Structures are given as structure tokens and as C-alpha cells.
Amino acid sequence: MLAPVRGITFQVSDEGHREGDRPALIFLHYFGGSGWAWSTITRALQGEYRCIAPDLRGFGASQASPSGYSI
């Protein structure tokens, strides 16, 4: 899904279990990667947990900031 935040569009994978009081798991990728790096793990866990794996700003299918940024 695409998620607009402060003028930048982020690609976010949001899959899995949403019922009950189970926690959501958020998976952050390494520098230069994307949320796709977690796809094997999120597929294995989505029957029991909500798994959220965003493409961070400027990586994967998420937009880069027009004003720039650095590490």
C-alpha cells in the first residue's frame, strides 16, 4: 500500500493477522535495502501477527525527500 506522509509517499507492506490483542511487528530494512528483504519472514509470521515492512525514505518504492537528507 502507499502511505502519504508530509508530502512523501511511502510503500508499506502491511500483511497478516489483525484480530485479537496480538502485537504488530514492524520490520525495518538495512541501508540500501527495502521492505522486500523481510518478505520470507513476514510470510511465515503473518498467520499469527500483523507484519508491517515499510520501504524507508528514498529506498525501494518510497519517494526520496525533495529537500534532501543524509545519514
PDB file of N, CA and C in Angstrom:
ATOM      1  N   MET A   1       0.841  -1.170   0.000  1.00  0.00           N
ATOM      2  CA  MET A   1       0.000   0.000   0.000  1.00  0.00           C
ATOM      3  C   MET A   1       0.882   1.228   0.000  1.00  0.00           C
ATOM      4  N   LEU A   2       0.350   2.321  -0.507  1.00  0.00           N
ATOM      5  CA  LEU A   2       1.073   3.592  -0.491  1.00  0.00           C
ATOM      6  C   LEU A   2       0.560   4.433   0.664  1.00  0.00           C
ATOM      7  N   ALA A   3       1.472   5.044   1.405  1.00  0.00           N
ATOM      8  CA  ALA A   3       1.123   5.849   2.566  1.00  0.00           C
ATOM      9  C   ALA A   3       1.748   7.234   2.432  1.00  0.00           C
ATOM     10  N   PRO A   4       0.946   8.275   2.193  1.00  0.00           N
ATOM     11  CA  PRO A   4       1.494   9.631   2.117  1.00  0.00           C
ATOM     12  C   PRO A   4       1.769  10.197   3.521  1.00  0.00           C
ATOM     13  N   VAL A   5       2.985  10.707   3.716  1.00  0.00           N
ATOM     14  CA  VAL A   5       3.366  11.297   4.991  1.00  0.00           C
ATOM     15  C   VAL A   5       4.151  12.570   4.709  1.00  0.00           C
ATOM     16  N   ARG A   6       3.600  13.721   5.099  1.00  0.00           N
ATOM     17  CA  ARG A   6       4.276  15.019   4.938  1.00  0.00           C
ATOM     18  C   ARG A   6       4.802  15.233   3.527  1.00  0.00           C
ATOM     19  N   GLY A   7       4.003  14.907   2.538  1.00  0.00           N
ATOM     20  CA  GLY A   7       4.361  15.172   1.150  1.00  0.00           C
ATOM     21  C   GLY A   7       5.230  14.127   0.483  1.00  0.00           C
ATOM     22  N   ILE A   8       5.572  13.054   1.188  1.00  0.00           N
ATOM     23  CA  ILE A   8       6.378  11.979   0.621  1.00  0.00           C
ATOM     24  C   ILE A   8       5.539  10.705   0.648  1.00  0.00           C
ATOM     25  N   THR A   9       5.557   9.941  -0.428  1.00  0.00           N
ATOM     26  CA  THR A   9       4.795   8.700  -0.487  1.00  0.00           C
ATOM     27  C   THR A   9       5.691   7.515  -0.160  1.00  0.00           C
ATOM     28  N   PHE A  10       5.271   6.742   0.827  1.00  0.00           N
ATOM     29  CA  PHE A  10       6.000   5.560   1.262  1.00  0.00           C
ATOM     30  C   PHE A  10       5.279   4.308   0.785  1.00  0.00           C
ATOM     31  N   GLN A  11       6.041   3.302   0.367  1.00  0.00           N
ATOM     32  CA  GLN A  11       5.494   1.978   0.077  1.00  0.00           C
ATOM     33  C   GLN A  11       5.569   1.181   1.372  1.00  0.00           C
ATOM     34  N   VAL A  12       4.450   0.582   1.780  1.00  0.00           N
ATOM     35  CA  VAL A  12       4.408  -0.176   3.023  1.00  0.00           C
ATOM     36  C   VAL A  12       3.714  -1.514   2.783  1.00  0.00           C
ATOM     37  N   SER A  13       4.378  -2.595   3.149  1.00  0.00           N
ATOM     38  CA  SER A  13       3.742  -3.912   3.138  1.00  0.00           C
ATOM     39  C   SER A  13       3.087  -4.083   4.498  1.00  0.00           C
ATOM     40  N   ASP A  14       1.791  -4.326   4.511  1.00  0.00           N
ATOM     41  CA  ASP A  14       1.032  -4.483   5.757  1.00  0.00           C
ATOM     42  C   ASP A  14       0.167  -5.730   5.603  1.00  0.00           C
ATOM     43  N   GLU A  15       0.652  -6.845   6.126  1.00  0.00           N
ATOM     44  CA  GLU A  15       0.007  -8.142   5.919  1.00  0.00           C
ATOM     45  C   GLU A  15      -0.239  -8.837   7.245  1.00  0.00           C
ATOM     46  N   GLY A  16      -1.168  -9.758   7.240  1.00  0.00           N
ATOM     47  CA  GLY A  16      -1.299 -10.691   8.336  1.00  0.00           C
ATOM     48  C   GLY A  16      -2.450 -10.465   9.283  1.00  0.00           C
ATOM     49  N   HIS A  17      -2.339 -11.097  10.418  1.00  0.00           N
ATOM     50  CA  HIS A  17      -3.375 -11.220  11.438  1.00  0.00           C
ATOM     51  C   HIS A  17      -3.676  -9.867  12.079  1.00  0.00           C
ATOM     52  N   ARG A  18      -4.962  -9.501  12.160  1.00  0.00           N
ATOM     53  CA  ARG A  18      -5.352  -8.222  12.750  1.00  0.00           C
ATOM     54  C   ARG A  18      -6.376  -8.373  13.871  1.00  0.00           C
ATOM     55  N   GLU A  19      -6.724  -9.581  14.219  1.00  0.00           N
ATOM     56  CA  GLU A  19      -7.746  -9.796  15.231  1.00  0.00           C
ATOM     57  C   GLU A  19      -7.117 -10.075  16.588  1.00  0.00           C
ATOM     58  N   GLY A  20      -7.823  -9.751  17.653  1.00  0.00           N
ATOM     59  CA  GLY A  20      -7.343 -10.026  18.997  1.00  0.00           C
ATOM     60  C   GLY A  20      -6.340  -9.009  19.483  1.00  0.00           C
ATOM     61  N   ASP A  21      -5.569  -9.406  20.467  1.00  0.00           N
ATOM     62  CA  ASP A  21      -4.628  -8.476  21.109  1.00  0.00           C
ATOM     63  C   ASP A  21      -3.176  -8.796  20.783  1.00  0.00           C
ATOM     64  N   ARG A  22      -2.945  -9.463  19.672  1.00  0.00           N
ATOM     65  CA  ARG A  22      -1.567  -9.774  19.288  1.00  0.00           C
ATOM     66  C   ARG A  22      -0.863  -8.522  18.792  1.00  0.00           C
ATOM     67  N   PRO A  23       0.423  -8.414  19.066  1.00  0.00           N
ATOM     68  CA  PRO A  23       1.151  -7.209  18.641  1.00  0.00           C
ATOM     69  C   PRO A  23       1.411  -7.188  17.134  1.00  0.00           C
ATOM     70  N   ALA A  24       1.598  -5.990  16.638  1.00  0.00           N
ATOM     71  CA  ALA A  24       2.066  -5.820  15.260  1.00  0.00           C
ATOM     72  C   ALA A  24       3.594  -5.842  15.300  1.00  0.00           C
ATOM     73  N   LEU A  25       4.194  -6.467  14.310  1.00  0.00           N
ATOM     74  CA  LEU A  25       5.648  -6.500  14.186  1.00  0.00           C
ATOM     75  C   LEU A  25       6.051  -5.560  13.059  1.00  0.00           C
ATOM     76  N   ILE A  26       7.017  -4.699  13.319  1.00  0.00           N
ATOM     77  CA  ILE A  26       7.487  -3.750  12.311  1.00  0.00           C
ATOM     78  C   ILE A  26       8.912  -4.139  11.932  1.00  0.00           C
ATOM     79  N   PHE A  27       9.129  -4.334  10.636  1.00  0.00           N
ATOM     80  CA  PHE A  27      10.414  -4.786  10.114  1.00  0.00           C
ATOM     81  C   PHE A  27      11.081  -3.641   9.355  1.00  0.00           C
ATOM     82  N   LEU A  28      12.250  -3.222   9.807  1.00  0.00           N
ATOM     83  CA  LEU A  28      12.995  -2.142   9.154  1.00  0.00           C
ATOM     84  C   LEU A  28      14.181  -2.741   8.405  1.00  0.00           C
ATOM     85  N   HIS A  29      14.360  -2.287   7.169  1.00  0.00           N
ATOM     86  CA  HIS A  29      15.432  -2.843   6.342  1.00  0.00           C
ATOM     87  C   HIS A  29      16.760  -2.133   6.576  1.00  0.00           C
ATOM     88  N   TYR A  30      17.811  -2.735   6.063  1.00  0.00           N
ATOM     89  CA  TYR A  30      19.171  -2.214   6.151  1.00  0.00           C
ATOM     90  C   TYR A  30      19.364  -1.065   5.152  1.00  0.00           C
ATOM     91  N   PHE A  31      20.441  -0.312   5.310  1.00  0.00           N
ATOM     92  CA  PHE A  31      20.745   0.792   4.402  1.00  0.00           C
ATOM     93  C   PHE A  31      20.943   0.248   2.994  1.00  0.00           C
ATOM     94  N   GLY A  32      20.198   0.769   2.057  1.00  0.00           N
ATOM     95  CA  GLY A  32      20.290   0.339   0.672  1.00  0.00           C
ATOM     96  C   GLY A  32      19.301  -0.762   0.322  1.00  0.00           C
ATOM     97  N   GLY A  33      18.532  -1.241   1.284  1.00  0.00           N
ATOM     98  CA  GLY A  33      17.586  -2.325   1.046  1.00  0.00           C
ATOM     99  C   GLY A  33      16.166  -1.818   0.844  1.00  0.00           C
ATOM    100  N   SER A  34      15.217  -2.693   1.102  1.00  0.00           N
ATOM    101  CA  SER A  34      13.801  -2.336   1.039  1.00  0.00           C
ATOM    102  C   SER A  34      13.024  -3.291   1.943  1.00  0.00           C
ATOM    103  N   GLY A  35      11.752  -3.009   2.147  1.00  0.00           N
ATOM    104  CA  GLY A  35      10.917  -3.878   2.962  1.00  0.00           C
ATOM    105  C   GLY A  35      10.830  -5.290   2.412  1.00  0.00           C
ATOM    106  N   TRP A  36      11.059  -5.439   1.113  1.00  0.00           N
ATOM    107  CA  TRP A  36      11.029  -6.747   0.475  1.00  0.00           C
ATOM    108  C   TRP A  36      12.035  -7.713   1.116  1.00  0.00           C
ATOM    109  N   ALA A  37      13.099  -7.195   1.692  1.00  0.00           N
ATOM    110  CA  ALA A  37      14.120  -8.041   2.320  1.00  0.00           C
ATOM    111  C   ALA A  37      13.530  -8.926   3.421  1.00  0.00           C
ATOM    112  N   TRP A  38      12.401  -8.524   3.981  1.00  0.00           N
ATOM    113  CA  TRP A  38      11.749  -9.267   5.055  1.00  0.00           C
ATOM    114  C   TRP A  38      10.647 -10.197   4.567  1.00  0.00           C
ATOM    115  N   SER A  39      10.404 -10.290   3.281  1.00  0.00           N
ATOM    116  CA  SER A  39       9.227 -10.998   2.764  1.00  0.00           C
ATOM    117  C   SER A  39       9.150 -12.467   3.190  1.00  0.00           C
ATOM    118  N   THR A  40      10.252 -13.171   3.257  1.00  0.00           N
ATOM    119  CA  THR A  40      10.223 -14.570   3.684  1.00  0.00           C
ATOM    120  C   THR A  40       9.775 -14.678   5.140  1.00  0.00           C
ATOM    121  N   ILE A  41      10.282 -13.804   5.973  1.00  0.00           N
ATOM    122  CA  ILE A  41       9.932 -13.816   7.396  1.00  0.00           C
ATOM    123  C   ILE A  41       8.485 -13.389   7.597  1.00  0.00           C
ATOM    124  N   THR A  42       8.049 -12.332   6.925  1.00  0.00           N
ATOM    125  CA  THR A  42       6.672 -11.854   7.116  1.00  0.00           C
ATOM    126  C   THR A  42       5.655 -12.880   6.619  1.00  0.00           C
ATOM    127  N   ARG A  43       5.969 -13.592   5.544  1.00  0.00           N
ATOM    128  CA  ARG A  43       5.066 -14.653   5.077  1.00  0.00           C
ATOM    129  C   ARG A  43       4.928 -15.746   6.128  1.00  0.00           C
ATOM    130  N   ALA A  44       6.011 -16.084   6.796  1.00  0.00           N
ATOM    131  CA  ALA A  44       5.978 -17.131   7.809  1.00  0.00           C
ATOM    132  C   ALA A  44       5.215 -16.701   9.069  1.00  0.00           C
ATOM    133  N   LEU A  45       5.223 -15.416   9.374  1.00  0.00           N
ATOM    134  CA  LEU A  45       4.616 -14.925  10.608  1.00  0.00           C
ATOM    135  C   LEU A  45       3.213 -14.350  10.447  1.00  0.00           C
ATOM    136  N   GLN A  46       2.781 -14.069   9.226  1.00  0.00           N
ATOM    137  CA  GLN A  46       1.532 -13.339   9.040  1.00  0.00           C
ATOM    138  C   GLN A  46       0.285 -14.106   9.479  1.00  0.00           C
ATOM    139  N   GLY A  47       0.374 -15.407   9.689  1.00  0.00           N
ATOM    140  CA  GLY A  47      -0.761 -16.158  10.208  1.00  0.00           C
ATOM    141  C   GLY A  47      -1.044 -15.854  11.670  1.00  0.00           C
ATOM    142  N   GLU A  48      -0.024 -15.387  12.390  1.00  0.00           N
ATOM    143  CA  GLU A  48      -0.174 -15.093  13.812  1.00  0.00           C
ATOM    144  C   GLU A  48      -0.014 -13.623  14.164  1.00  0.00           C
ATOM    145  N   TYR A  49       0.646 -12.856  13.322  1.00  0.00           N
ATOM    146  CA  TYR A  49       0.938 -11.461  13.638  1.00  0.00           C
ATOM    147  C   TYR A  49       0.628 -10.553  12.452  1.00  0.00           C
ATOM    148  N   ARG A  50       0.376  -9.303  12.748  1.00  0.00           N
ATOM    149  CA  ARG A  50       0.329  -8.285  11.700  1.00  0.00           C
ATOM    150  C   ARG A  50       1.780  -7.894  11.442  1.00  0.00           C
ATOM    151  N   CYS A  51       2.207  -7.969  10.196  1.00  0.00           N
ATOM    152  CA  CYS A  51       3.597  -7.698   9.817  1.00  0.00           C
ATOM    153  C   CYS A  51       3.650  -6.462   8.923  1.00  0.00           C
ATOM    154  N   ILE A  52       4.375  -5.451   9.373  1.00  0.00           N
ATOM    155  CA  ILE A  52       4.478  -4.182   8.653  1.00  0.00           C
ATOM    156  C   ILE A  52       5.934  -3.983   8.250  1.00  0.00           C
ATOM    157  N   ALA A  53       6.172  -3.824   6.939  1.00  0.00           N
ATOM    158  CA  ALA A  53       7.539  -3.659   6.431  1.00  0.00           C
ATOM    159  C   ALA A  53       7.560  -2.489   5.445  1.00  0.00           C
ATOM    160  N   PRO A  54       7.928  -1.297   5.911  1.00  0.00           N
ATOM    161  CA  PRO A  54       7.968  -0.145   5.012  1.00  0.00           C
ATOM    162  C   PRO A  54       9.263  -0.089   4.205  1.00  0.00           C
ATOM    163  N   ASP A  55       9.181   0.538   3.041  1.00  0.00           N
ATOM    164  CA  ASP A  55      10.385   0.961   2.328  1.00  0.00           C
ATOM    165  C   ASP A  55      10.708   2.332   2.902  1.00  0.00           C
ATOM    166  N   LEU A  56      11.854   2.468   3.529  1.00  0.00           N
ATOM    167  CA  LEU A  56      12.210   3.740   4.137  1.00  0.00           C
ATOM    168  C   LEU A  56      12.436   4.815   3.075  1.00  0.00           C
ATOM    169  N   ARG A  57      12.417   6.044   3.490  1.00  0.00           N
ATOM    170  CA  ARG A  57      12.503   7.205   2.599  1.00  0.00           C
ATOM    171  C   ARG A  57      13.676   7.096   1.625  1.00  0.00           C
ATOM    172  N   GLY A  58      13.341   7.131   0.332  1.00  0.00           N
ATOM    173  CA  GLY A  58      14.366   7.084  -0.708  1.00  0.00           C
ATOM    174  C   GLY A  58      14.807   5.691  -1.108  1.00  0.00           C
ATOM    175  N   PHE A  59      14.224   4.648  -0.540  1.00  0.00           N
ATOM    176  CA  PHE A  59      14.595   3.271  -0.852  1.00  0.00           C
ATOM    177  C   PHE A  59      13.389   2.503  -1.371  1.00  0.00           C
ATOM    178  N   GLY A  60      13.653   1.411  -2.094  1.00  0.00           N
ATOM    179  CA  GLY A  60      12.558   0.608  -2.632  1.00  0.00           C
ATOM    180  C   GLY A  60      11.627   1.461  -3.477  1.00  0.00           C
ATOM    181  N   ALA A  61      10.326   1.367  -3.209  1.00  0.00           N
ATOM    182  CA  ALA A  61       9.332   2.126  -3.966  1.00  0.00           C
ATOM    183  C   ALA A  61       8.898   3.405  -3.260  1.00  0.00           C
ATOM    184  N   SER A  62       9.580   3.788  -2.180  1.00  0.00           N
ATOM    185  CA  SER A  62       9.258   5.032  -1.474  1.00  0.00           C
ATOM    186  C   SER A  62       9.997   6.209  -2.103  1.00  0.00           C
ATOM    187  N   GLN A  63       9.361   7.363  -2.036  1.00  0.00           N
ATOM    188  CA  GLN A  63       9.958   8.563  -2.615  1.00  0.00           C
ATOM    189  C   GLN A  63      11.089   9.096  -1.737  1.00  0.00           C
ATOM    190  N   ALA A  64      12.024   9.752  -2.367  1.00  0.00           N
ATOM    191  CA  ALA A  64      13.070  10.465  -1.647  1.00  0.00           C
ATOM    192  C   ALA A  64      12.535  11.842  -1.283  1.00  0.00           C
ATOM    193  N   SER A  65      13.090  12.426  -0.247  1.00  0.00           N
ATOM    194  CA  SER A  65      12.686  13.760   0.157  1.00  0.00           C
ATOM    195  C   SER A  65      13.203  14.788  -0.842  1.00  0.00           C
ATOM    196  N   PRO A  66      12.345  15.701  -1.307  1.00  0.00           N
ATOM    197  CA  PRO A  66      12.809  16.705  -2.264  1.00  0.00           C
ATOM    198  C   PRO A  66      13.821  17.681  -1.649  1.00  0.00           C
ATOM    199  N   SER A  67      13.804  17.811  -0.312  1.00  0.00           N
ATOM    200  CA  SER A  67      14.735  18.739   0.335  1.00  0.00           C
ATOM    201  C   SER A  67      16.070  18.088   0.670  1.00  0.00           C
ATOM    202  N   GLY A  68      16.170  16.782   0.452  1.00  0.00           N
ATOM    203  CA  GLY A  68      17.413  16.069   0.720  1.00  0.00           C
ATOM    204  C   GLY A  68      17.517  15.627   2.175  1.00  0.00           C
ATOM    205  N   TYR A  69      18.471  14.752   2.437  1.00  0.00           N
ATOM    206  CA  TYR A  69      18.742  14.236   3.761  1.00  0.00           C
ATOM    207  C   TYR A  69      20.067  13.509   3.731  1.00  0.00           C
ATOM    208  N   SER A  70      20.574  13.184   4.891  1.00  0.00           N
ATOM    209  CA  SER A  70      21.849  12.447   4.945  1.00  0.00           C
ATOM    210  C   SER A  70      21.833  11.510   6.129  1.00  0.00           C
ATOM    211  N   ILE A  71      22.804  10.660   6.188  1.00  0.00           N
ATOM    212  CA  ILE A  71      22.912   9.731   7.314  1.00  0.00           C
ATOM    213  C   ILE A  71      23.347  10.533   8.502  1.00  0.00           C
TER     214      ILE A  71
END
